[in-house]
Amino acid sequence: MNLKQTIAAALLVPRLITWAAEPPAVVSSQPSHPAAPLAEAHRLFPDSLSSPAYRFVELYAAEAAAGLPADRAIEEKLFQDGVITEGGPIASLPSIVAAKGPLTTAEGVPLSVSVATRLGRHYRLEWRDTLGAPVYAISFPIDHLLLTRQTPAERETRLISFLRSLASSHPSPSLPSSSSAPSSVPSSPALPSSAPVGFSELQRAAPSSSSTSTPDAREAETERARTLPLAIPGDFLFTPDINNNLYLSPIDSIPVNNPRQYPVETLSNILTTAEIPNNLILDLSYTTLDREKVRIPIPLNPLLRHLRQQGCRLFFGLSEVRHDGRHTCLLMASDPSMGYCHSIRIRLNPENIENLSGKVDARLTAYIPLSRILSLFDENAQ
């Protein structure tokens, strides 16, 4: 699956499932509704264990113990939520593993607990006694709506409210004229006409003795290689074309911030580090569950910083580079612990790129379930 197919799949998946009100997957890696303090009898884990999986199990077991109307209703709820238990009914979990406090059995035997993920799609928690014998296990989907106990409408309302609040608390900067670049962008010579569209070379290339026939030509190639950004490989999301590589200047080894000479590498650094100064404003559009169009102008860096603070990892993909200098790129913000990612498709004109300023068209597709995209790749690999 190439990058364009990946982007199309990422944008299509929410259309197929969110409208059906299935629990797919927010800008936050923590539940949007703060959980009420649990009674000590329902505490299953010490506070030092902070995974959202632990908090979900505590709340889920406490709700079951508080009394759904009948055993059948509990079984239906487990089936609908995709929750599987081993070792007893979910309502009995607090009394099984926490009668003497977190991580002990009713008889006071110490327990160990582990959490694992299965193919990035499910959490599985296991309790074992001191001899390693299993005491209880529970597995459930890594699904944002399930983990936060929200409805799709509640989640969307909170997202839009948050984006508007963030936009109002970070007013758009005064923009310089298109003829003057901000002082943070160094003046650099233009790319040579032979430079490829898109990424230059992603690694500082070693000169090839077979590609040139004269010492002067080899020296010129070596000199050109010294001017290319050095790529520090990062991780990738779904495909190597969507990554968080860091590009460093060959001169001083600081992150590349030279949009005139290295536009794509600079954009990648901006979107994945959230630390490079710029005056870019996302004219962010979003289509609601009711098919209404919402548009919110929001400065880029405050949004990136918030995503990182909430546990998202940022990834960059290049979708299109036109010969007129227009670039279309993809920002992906992923939180595997909550089972979702956001995609923001950003279109920039040459003035936006050269000056790192101005309002740019951006389209948000939110709450994309990672499990659905992983399934698409599984199908493609078969």
Tab-separated table of C-alpha atoms in Angstrom:
chain	number	residue	atom	x	y	z
A	1	MET	CA	0.000	0.000	0.000
A	2	ASN	CA	1.574	3.286	-1.078
A	3	LEU	CA	1.251	6.640	0.668
A	4	LYS	CA	-1.694	7.868	-1.408
A	5	GLN	CA	-3.573	4.650	-0.719
A	6	THR	CA	-2.766	4.962	2.984
A	7	ILE	CA	-4.065	8.530	3.087
A	8	ALA	CA	-7.216	7.550	1.212
A	9	ALA	CA	-7.790	4.687	3.626
A	10	ALA	CA	-7.202	6.910	6.655
A	11	LEU	CA	-9.704	9.452	5.381
A	12	LEU	CA	-12.255	6.850	4.350
A	13	VAL	CA	-12.299	4.624	7.423
A	14	PRO	CA	-14.044	7.114	9.758
A	15	ARG	CA	-16.726	7.704	7.124
A	16	LEU	CA	-17.488	3.993	7.116
A	17	ILE	CA	-17.668	3.413	10.834
A	18	THR	CA	-18.165	6.585	12.849
A	19	TRP	CA	-21.547	7.302	11.328
A	20	ALA	CA	-22.683	3.812	12.306
A	21	ALA	CA	-22.051	4.816	15.957
A	22	GLU	CA	-19.698	1.948	16.551
A	23	PRO	CA	-17.104	2.617	19.220
A	24	PRO	CA	-14.132	3.723	17.094
A	25	ALA	CA	-11.616	6.125	18.873
A	26	VAL	CA	-9.282	12.391	21.129
A	27	VAL	CA	-7.024	14.787	21.326
A	28	SER	CA	-6.368	13.579	24.849
A	29	SER	CA	-4.652	10.401	25.935
A	30	GLN	CA	-6.590	10.492	29.199
A	31	PRO	CA	-10.338	10.011	29.694
A	32	SER	CA	-12.201	13.222	28.932
A	33	HIS	CA	-14.595	12.616	31.818
A	34	PRO	CA	-12.553	12.422	35.028
A	35	ALA	CA	-13.398	9.254	36.861
A	36	ALA	CA	-15.006	9.552	40.268
A	37	PRO	CA	-12.825	8.258	43.103
A	38	LEU	CA	-13.289	4.531	43.537
A	39	ALA	CA	-14.144	2.949	46.845
A	40	GLU	CA	-11.120	1.225	48.300
A	41	ALA	CA	-12.823	-2.155	47.909
A	42	HIS	CA	-12.869	-1.602	44.139
A	43	ARG	CA	-9.260	-0.493	43.812
A	44	LEU	CA	-7.426	-3.109	41.781
A	45	PHE	CA	-4.147	-1.319	41.118
A	46	PRO	CA	-1.819	1.068	42.918
A	47	ASP	CA	-1.728	4.657	41.691
A	48	SER	CA	1.749	4.118	40.245
A	49	LEU	CA	0.229	2.058	37.411
A	50	SER	CA	-1.044	4.730	35.063
A	51	SER	CA	-1.939	2.895	31.858
A	52	PRO	CA	-5.471	3.668	30.663
A	53	ALA	CA	-6.034	-0.095	30.634
A	54	TYR	CA	-5.760	-0.234	34.441
A	55	ARG	CA	-8.191	2.600	34.991
A	56	PHE	CA	-10.683	1.113	32.557
A	57	VAL	CA	-10.710	-2.275	34.288
A	58	GLU	CA	-11.192	-0.678	37.699
A	59	LEU	CA	-14.165	1.366	36.507
A	60	TYR	CA	-15.674	-1.449	34.484
A	61	ALA	CA	-15.502	-3.914	37.366
A	62	ALA	CA	-16.854	-1.356	39.819
A	63	GLU	CA	-19.821	-0.616	37.566
A	64	ALA	CA	-20.581	-4.319	37.217
A	65	ALA	CA	-20.287	-4.847	40.965
A	66	ALA	CA	-22.623	-1.902	41.570
A	67	GLY	CA	-25.294	-3.864	39.768
A	68	LEU	CA	-26.451	-4.070	36.232
A	69	PRO	CA	-30.033	-5.342	36.432
A	70	ALA	CA	-29.384	-9.019	35.692
A	71	ASP	CA	-26.697	-11.506	34.741
A	72	ARG	CA	-27.992	-11.539	31.173
A	73	ALA	CA	-27.633	-7.773	30.932
A	74	ILE	CA	-24.036	-8.081	32.119
A	75	GLU	CA	-23.301	-10.742	29.523
A	76	GLU	CA	-24.844	-8.592	26.801
A	77	LYS	CA	-22.730	-5.645	27.875
A	78	LEU	CA	-19.564	-7.740	27.836
A	79	PHE	CA	-20.410	-9.020	24.361
A	80	GLN	CA	-21.202	-5.562	22.985
A	81	ASP	CA	-18.003	-4.078	24.412
A	82	GLY	CA	-15.835	-6.999	23.340
A	83	VAL	CA	-14.719	-7.705	26.930
A	84	ILE	CA	-13.593	-11.284	27.668
A	85	THR	CA	-12.919	-12.513	31.207
A	86	GLU	CA	-11.184	-15.643	32.476
A	87	GLY	CA	-11.499	-16.737	36.089
A	88	GLY	CA	-14.962	-15.577	37.055
A	89	PRO	CA	-17.641	-12.988	36.349
A	90	ILE	CA	-16.511	-9.376	35.964
A	91	ALA	CA	-18.611	-8.270	38.939
A	92	SER	CA	-16.609	-10.534	41.234
A	93	LEU	CA	-13.212	-9.214	40.124
A	94	PRO	CA	-12.808	-6.714	43.003
A	95	SER	CA	-13.506	-9.381	45.620
A	96	ILE	CA	-11.248	-11.897	43.853
A	97	VAL	CA	-8.126	-9.797	43.536
A	98	ALA	CA	-8.509	-6.856	45.892
A	99	ALA	CA	-10.162	-7.965	49.101
A	100	LYS	CA	-6.957	-7.267	51.035
A	101	GLY	CA	-5.957	-4.217	48.991
A	102	PRO	CA	-4.595	-3.810	45.468
A	103	LEU	CA	-2.683	-6.776	44.098
A	104	THR	CA	-3.637	-9.342	46.704
A	105	THR	CA	-6.156	-12.190	46.706
A	106	ALA	CA	-8.980	-12.563	49.181
A	107	GLU	CA	-6.653	-14.717	51.250
A	108	GLY	CA	-3.965	-12.044	51.218
A	109	VAL	CA	-1.703	-13.804	48.705
A	110	PRO	CA	0.415	-11.253	46.794
A	111	LEU	CA	-0.316	-10.966	43.103
A	112	SER	CA	1.587	-9.732	40.117
A	113	VAL	CA	-0.233	-8.066	37.236
A	114	SER	CA	0.870	-7.518	33.678
A	115	VAL	CA	-0.627	-5.673	30.747
A	116	ALA	CA	0.078	-6.551	27.150
A	117	THR	CA	-1.292	-5.594	23.771
A	118	ARG	CA	-2.264	-7.999	21.042
A	119	LEU	CA	-1.356	-6.760	17.572
A	120	GLY	CA	-2.074	-3.221	18.712
A	121	ARG	CA	-5.782	-4.021	18.867
A	122	HIS	CA	-6.500	-5.435	22.336
A	123	TYR	CA	-5.343	-5.039	25.898
A	124	ARG	CA	-4.922	-8.142	28.047
A	125	LEU	CA	-4.421	-7.946	31.804
A	126	GLU	CA	-3.369	-10.998	33.784
A	127	TRP	CA	-3.096	-11.568	37.524
A	128	ARG	CA	-0.814	-14.329	38.759
A	129	ASP	CA	0.048	-15.559	42.227
A	130	THR	CA	3.545	-16.001	43.658
A	131	LEU	CA	3.876	-19.405	41.986
A	132	GLY	CA	2.967	-17.968	38.605
A	133	ALA	CA	-0.454	-19.590	38.501
A	134	PRO	CA	-3.120	-17.506	36.718
A	135	VAL	CA	-5.775	-16.030	38.994
A	136	TYR	CA	-7.753	-13.852	36.605
A	137	ALA	CA	-7.495	-12.353	33.119
A	138	ILE	CA	-9.452	-9.821	31.119
A	139	SER	CA	-9.044	-8.605	27.548
A	140	PHE	CA	-10.809	-5.815	25.666
A	141	PRO	CA	-10.384	-3.649	22.565
A	142	ILE	CA	-8.006	-0.692	22.555
A	143	ASP	CA	-10.818	1.670	21.684
A	144	HIS	CA	-11.034	5.312	22.691
A	145	LEU	CA	-14.790	5.450	23.178
A	146	LEU	CA	-14.752	2.297	25.261
A	147	LEU	CA	-11.809	3.435	27.392
A	148	THR	CA	-13.244	6.909	28.056
A	149	ARG	CA	-16.911	5.852	28.326
A	150	GLN	CA	-18.041	8.572	25.938
A	151	THR	CA	-20.585	8.627	23.145
A	152	PRO	CA	-19.479	9.800	19.680
A	153	ALA	CA	-21.585	12.955	20.084
A	154	GLU	CA	-20.071	13.773	23.478
A	155	ARG	CA	-16.577	13.314	22.165
A	156	GLU	CA	-17.175	15.471	19.116
A	157	THR	CA	-18.729	18.275	21.188
A	158	ARG	CA	-15.729	18.300	23.495
A	159	LEU	CA	-13.295	18.304	20.574
A	160	ILE	CA	-14.898	21.258	18.806
A	161	SER	CA	-15.183	23.172	22.068
A	162	PHE	CA	-11.529	22.512	22.806
A	163	LEU	CA	-10.341	23.601	19.357
A	164	ARG	CA	-12.287	26.854	19.614
A	165	SER	CA	-10.906	27.465	23.090
A	166	LEU	CA	-7.356	26.803	21.912
A	167	ALA	CA	-7.837	29.143	18.956
A	168	SER	CA	-9.179	31.959	21.150
A	169	SER	CA	-6.371	31.571	23.698
A	170	HIS	CA	-3.720	31.760	20.949
A	171	PRO	CA	-4.792	34.569	18.638
A	172	SER	CA	-3.366	34.476	15.150
A	173	PRO	CA	-0.062	36.341	14.878
A	174	SER	CA	0.224	39.405	12.687
A	175	LEU	CA	1.454	38.118	9.382
A	176	PRO	CA	4.382	39.608	7.489
A	177	SER	CA	3.938	40.563	3.883
A	178	SER	CA	4.635	37.798	1.405
A	179	SER	CA	7.731	39.624	0.196
A	180	SER	CA	9.547	39.424	3.506
A	181	ALA	CA	10.569	36.244	5.275
A	182	PRO	CA	10.564	36.039	9.086
A	183	SER	CA	13.930	36.454	10.718
A	184	SER	CA	13.885	32.848	11.927
A	185	VAL	CA	14.233	31.588	8.358
A	186	PRO	CA	17.813	31.902	7.094
A	187	SER	CA	18.429	33.205	3.632
A	188	SER	CA	19.716	30.377	1.462
A	189	PRO	CA	20.375	29.853	-2.209
A	190	ALA	CA	17.621	28.239	-4.203
A	191	LEU	CA	17.712	24.561	-4.993
A	192	PRO	CA	19.545	23.787	-8.211
A	193	SER	CA	17.245	23.126	-11.135
A	194	SER	CA	18.297	19.482	-11.184
A	195	ALA	CA	17.113	18.882	-7.608
A	196	PRO	CA	14.318	16.300	-7.387
A	197	VAL	CA	10.818	17.323	-6.371
A	198	GLY	CA	10.058	16.403	-2.765
A	199	PHE	CA	12.754	15.122	-0.455
A	200	SER	CA	16.300	15.900	-1.556
A	201	GLU	CA	18.295	12.863	-0.470
A	202	LEU	CA	17.222	11.619	2.936
A	203	GLN	CA	20.716	10.590	3.907
A	204	ARG	CA	23.977	12.392	3.305
A	205	ALA	CA	25.118	10.491	0.211
A	206	ALA	CA	28.571	9.095	-0.178
A	207	PRO	CA	30.233	9.981	-3.475
A	208	SER	CA	30.098	7.248	-6.086
A	209	SER	CA	33.285	6.711	-8.047
A	210	SER	CA	31.389	4.854	-10.754
A	211	SER	CA	28.916	7.661	-11.424
A	212	THR	CA	31.510	10.235	-12.434
A	213	SER	CA	34.446	9.947	-14.770
A	214	THR	CA	36.671	12.872	-13.763
A	215	PRO	CA	38.205	14.024	-10.481
A	216	ASP	CA	36.474	17.418	-10.830
A	217	ALA	CA	33.085	15.768	-11.220
A	218	ARG	CA	33.681	13.515	-8.220
A	219	GLU	CA	34.755	16.514	-6.139
A	220	ALA	CA	31.612	18.391	-7.166
A	221	GLU	CA	29.474	15.408	-6.168
A	222	THR	CA	31.221	15.141	-2.812
A	223	GLU	CA	30.689	18.852	-2.178
A	224	ARG	CA	27.006	18.556	-3.039
A	225	ALA	CA	26.633	15.621	-0.658
A	226	ARG	CA	28.040	17.770	2.155
A	227	THR	CA	25.203	20.274	1.680
A	228	LEU	CA	22.370	17.755	2.021
A	229	PRO	CA	20.441	17.403	5.292
A	230	LEU	CA	21.328	14.452	7.453
A	231	ALA	CA	18.298	12.291	8.265
A	232	ILE	CA	18.136	10.884	11.779
A	233	PRO	CA	15.737	7.956	11.349
A	234	GLY	CA	12.726	7.954	13.620
A	235	ASP	CA	9.695	5.696	13.729
A	236	PHE	CA	7.020	5.314	11.126
A	237	LEU	CA	3.244	4.923	11.222
A	238	PHE	CA	1.759	2.169	9.027
A	239	THR	CA	4.308	2.805	6.250
A	240	PRO	CA	7.858	4.241	6.090
A	241	ASP	CA	6.451	7.126	4.044
A	242	ILE	CA	4.732	8.453	7.190
A	243	ASN	CA	7.520	8.990	9.706
A	244	ASN	CA	9.045	11.313	12.275
A	245	ASN	CA	12.597	11.424	10.950
A	246	LEU	CA	14.591	14.433	12.087
A	247	TYR	CA	16.581	16.354	9.473
A	248	LEU	CA	19.755	18.108	10.590
A	249	SER	CA	21.763	20.827	8.900
A	250	PRO	CA	25.033	19.526	7.401
A	251	ILE	CA	26.729	22.708	8.631
A	252	ASP	CA	25.897	22.928	12.332
A	253	SER	CA	23.850	19.723	12.999
A	254	ILE	CA	20.788	21.598	14.227
A	255	PRO	CA	17.293	20.797	12.905
A	256	VAL	CA	16.864	22.045	9.356
A	257	ASN	CA	14.901	25.302	9.184
A	258	ASN	CA	15.551	26.438	5.638
A	259	PRO	CA	12.319	26.267	3.628
A	260	ARG	CA	13.834	27.852	0.525
A	261	GLN	CA	16.519	25.231	0.106
A	262	TYR	CA	14.955	22.268	1.902
A	263	PRO	CA	11.178	22.838	1.940
A	264	VAL	CA	10.038	19.290	2.661
A	265	GLU	CA	12.626	18.560	5.330
A	266	THR	CA	11.755	21.861	7.011
A	267	LEU	CA	8.028	21.083	6.944
A	268	SER	CA	8.712	17.638	8.376
A	269	ASN	CA	10.744	19.119	11.240
A	270	ILE	CA	8.055	21.714	11.961
A	271	LEU	CA	5.205	19.209	12.096
A	272	THR	CA	6.981	16.484	14.089
A	273	THR	CA	8.909	18.560	16.652
A	274	ALA	CA	6.472	21.431	17.387
A	275	GLU	CA	9.543	23.500	18.282
A	276	ILE	CA	10.472	25.449	15.126
A	277	PRO	CA	9.151	29.042	15.144
A	278	ASN	CA	6.637	29.840	12.424
A	279	ASN	CA	3.574	31.954	11.745
A	280	LEU	CA	1.530	29.293	9.990
A	281	ILE	CA	-2.187	29.277	10.746
A	282	LEU	CA	-4.288	26.233	9.993
A	283	ASP	CA	-7.654	27.121	8.507
A	284	LEU	CA	-8.935	23.901	10.006
A	285	SER	CA	-12.081	22.364	8.551
A	286	TYR	CA	-13.965	19.491	10.133
A	287	THR	CA	-17.144	17.652	9.125
A	288	THR	CA	-19.355	16.748	12.074
A	289	LEU	CA	-21.370	13.586	12.595
A	290	ASP	CA	-24.388	15.555	11.302
A	291	ARG	CA	-22.480	16.440	8.132
A	292	GLU	CA	-22.084	20.077	9.143
A	293	LYS	CA	-18.930	21.937	8.160
A	294	VAL	CA	-16.969	23.568	10.982
A	295	ARG	CA	-14.028	25.856	10.228
A	296	ILE	CA	-11.624	27.065	12.936
A	297	PRO	CA	-8.472	29.128	12.251
A	298	ILE	CA	-5.838	27.972	14.728
A	299	PRO	CA	-2.071	28.663	14.953
A	300	LEU	CA	-0.069	25.559	14.123
A	301	ASN	CA	2.458	25.301	16.952
A	302	PRO	CA	-0.004	25.574	19.880
A	303	LEU	CA	-2.004	22.719	18.387
A	304	LEU	CA	1.109	20.588	17.876
A	305	ARG	CA	2.307	21.237	21.425
A	306	HIS	CA	-1.065	20.255	22.849
A	307	LEU	CA	-1.124	17.025	20.894
A	308	ARG	CA	2.310	16.108	22.222
A	309	GLN	CA	1.396	17.046	25.789
A	310	GLN	CA	-1.583	14.705	25.609
A	311	GLY	CA	0.545	11.754	24.619
A	312	CYS	CA	0.269	11.827	20.834
A	313	ARG	CA	3.251	11.085	18.641
A	314	LEU	CA	3.487	13.220	15.502
A	315	PHE	CA	4.257	11.856	12.042
A	316	PHE	CA	4.743	13.526	8.660
A	317	GLY	CA	3.889	12.300	5.193
A	318	LEU	CA	4.293	14.023	1.856
A	319	SER	CA	1.235	13.534	-0.333
A	320	GLU	CA	1.903	15.760	-3.327
A	321	VAL	CA	4.364	18.315	-4.662
A	322	ARG	CA	3.156	20.228	-7.693
A	323	HIS	CA	5.408	21.851	-10.232
A	324	ASP	CA	3.994	25.258	-9.268
A	325	GLY	CA	5.484	24.792	-5.783
A	326	ARG	CA	2.302	23.822	-3.947
A	327	HIS	CA	2.777	21.093	-1.342
A	328	THR	CA	0.197	18.800	0.237
A	329	CYS	CA	1.336	16.978	3.347
A	330	LEU	CA	-0.204	14.848	6.034
A	331	LEU	CA	0.178	15.275	9.783
A	332	MET	CA	-0.733	12.169	11.775
A	333	ALA	CA	-1.112	12.355	15.571
A	334	SER	CA	-1.238	8.882	17.081
A	335	ASP	CA	-1.856	7.604	20.602
A	336	PRO	CA	-1.625	3.790	20.530
A	337	SER	CA	-2.450	3.510	24.231
A	338	MET	CA	-5.925	4.883	23.470
A	339	GLY	CA	-6.261	3.280	20.051
A	340	TYR	CA	-6.696	6.280	17.789
A	341	CYS	CA	-5.001	8.721	15.488
A	342	HIS	CA	-5.950	12.046	13.939
A	343	SER	CA	-4.996	13.052	10.435
A	344	ILE	CA	-4.674	16.636	9.253
A	345	ARG	CA	-4.221	17.152	5.536
A	346	ILE	CA	-2.421	20.457	4.925
A	347	ARG	CA	-2.073	22.333	1.628
A	348	LEU	CA	0.579	25.051	1.366
A	349	ASN	CA	1.396	27.442	-1.445
A	350	PRO	CA	4.972	28.564	-2.219
A	351	GLU	CA	4.609	31.764	-0.158
A	352	ASN	CA	3.478	29.789	2.896
A	353	ILE	CA	6.505	27.552	2.604
A	354	GLU	CA	9.091	30.224	1.813
A	355	ASN	CA	8.007	32.520	4.641
A	356	LEU	CA	6.655	29.884	7.054
A	357	SER	CA	3.624	32.110	7.502
A	358	GLY	CA	0.092	32.696	6.355
A	359	LYS	CA	-3.207	30.857	6.506
A	360	VAL	CA	-3.165	27.375	5.001
A	361	ASP	CA	-6.013	25.059	4.142
A	362	ALA	CA	-6.204	22.073	6.517
A	363	ARG	CA	-8.723	19.275	6.891
A	364	LEU	CA	-9.077	17.309	10.116
A	365	THR	CA	-10.224	13.705	10.199
A	366	ALA	CA	-10.478	12.830	13.872
A	367	TYR	CA	-10.727	9.670	15.961
A	368	ILE	CA	-9.503	7.218	13.347
A	369	PRO	CA	-9.355	3.778	15.045
A	370	LEU	CA	-5.863	2.384	14.671
A	371	SER	CA	-7.238	-1.151	14.622
A	372	ARG	CA	-9.208	-0.469	11.450
A	373	ILE	CA	-6.197	0.909	9.598
A	374	LEU	CA	-4.065	-2.012	10.789
A	375	SER	CA	-6.722	-4.329	9.393
A	376	LEU	CA	-6.465	-2.625	6.014
A	377	PHE	CA	-2.736	-3.303	5.943
A	378	ASP	CA	-3.336	-6.918	6.978
A	379	GLU	CA	-5.745	-7.354	4.069
A	380	ASN	CA	-3.315	-5.733	1.672
A	381	ALA	CA	-0.527	-8.083	2.774
A	382	GLN	CA	-2.583	-11.216	2.063
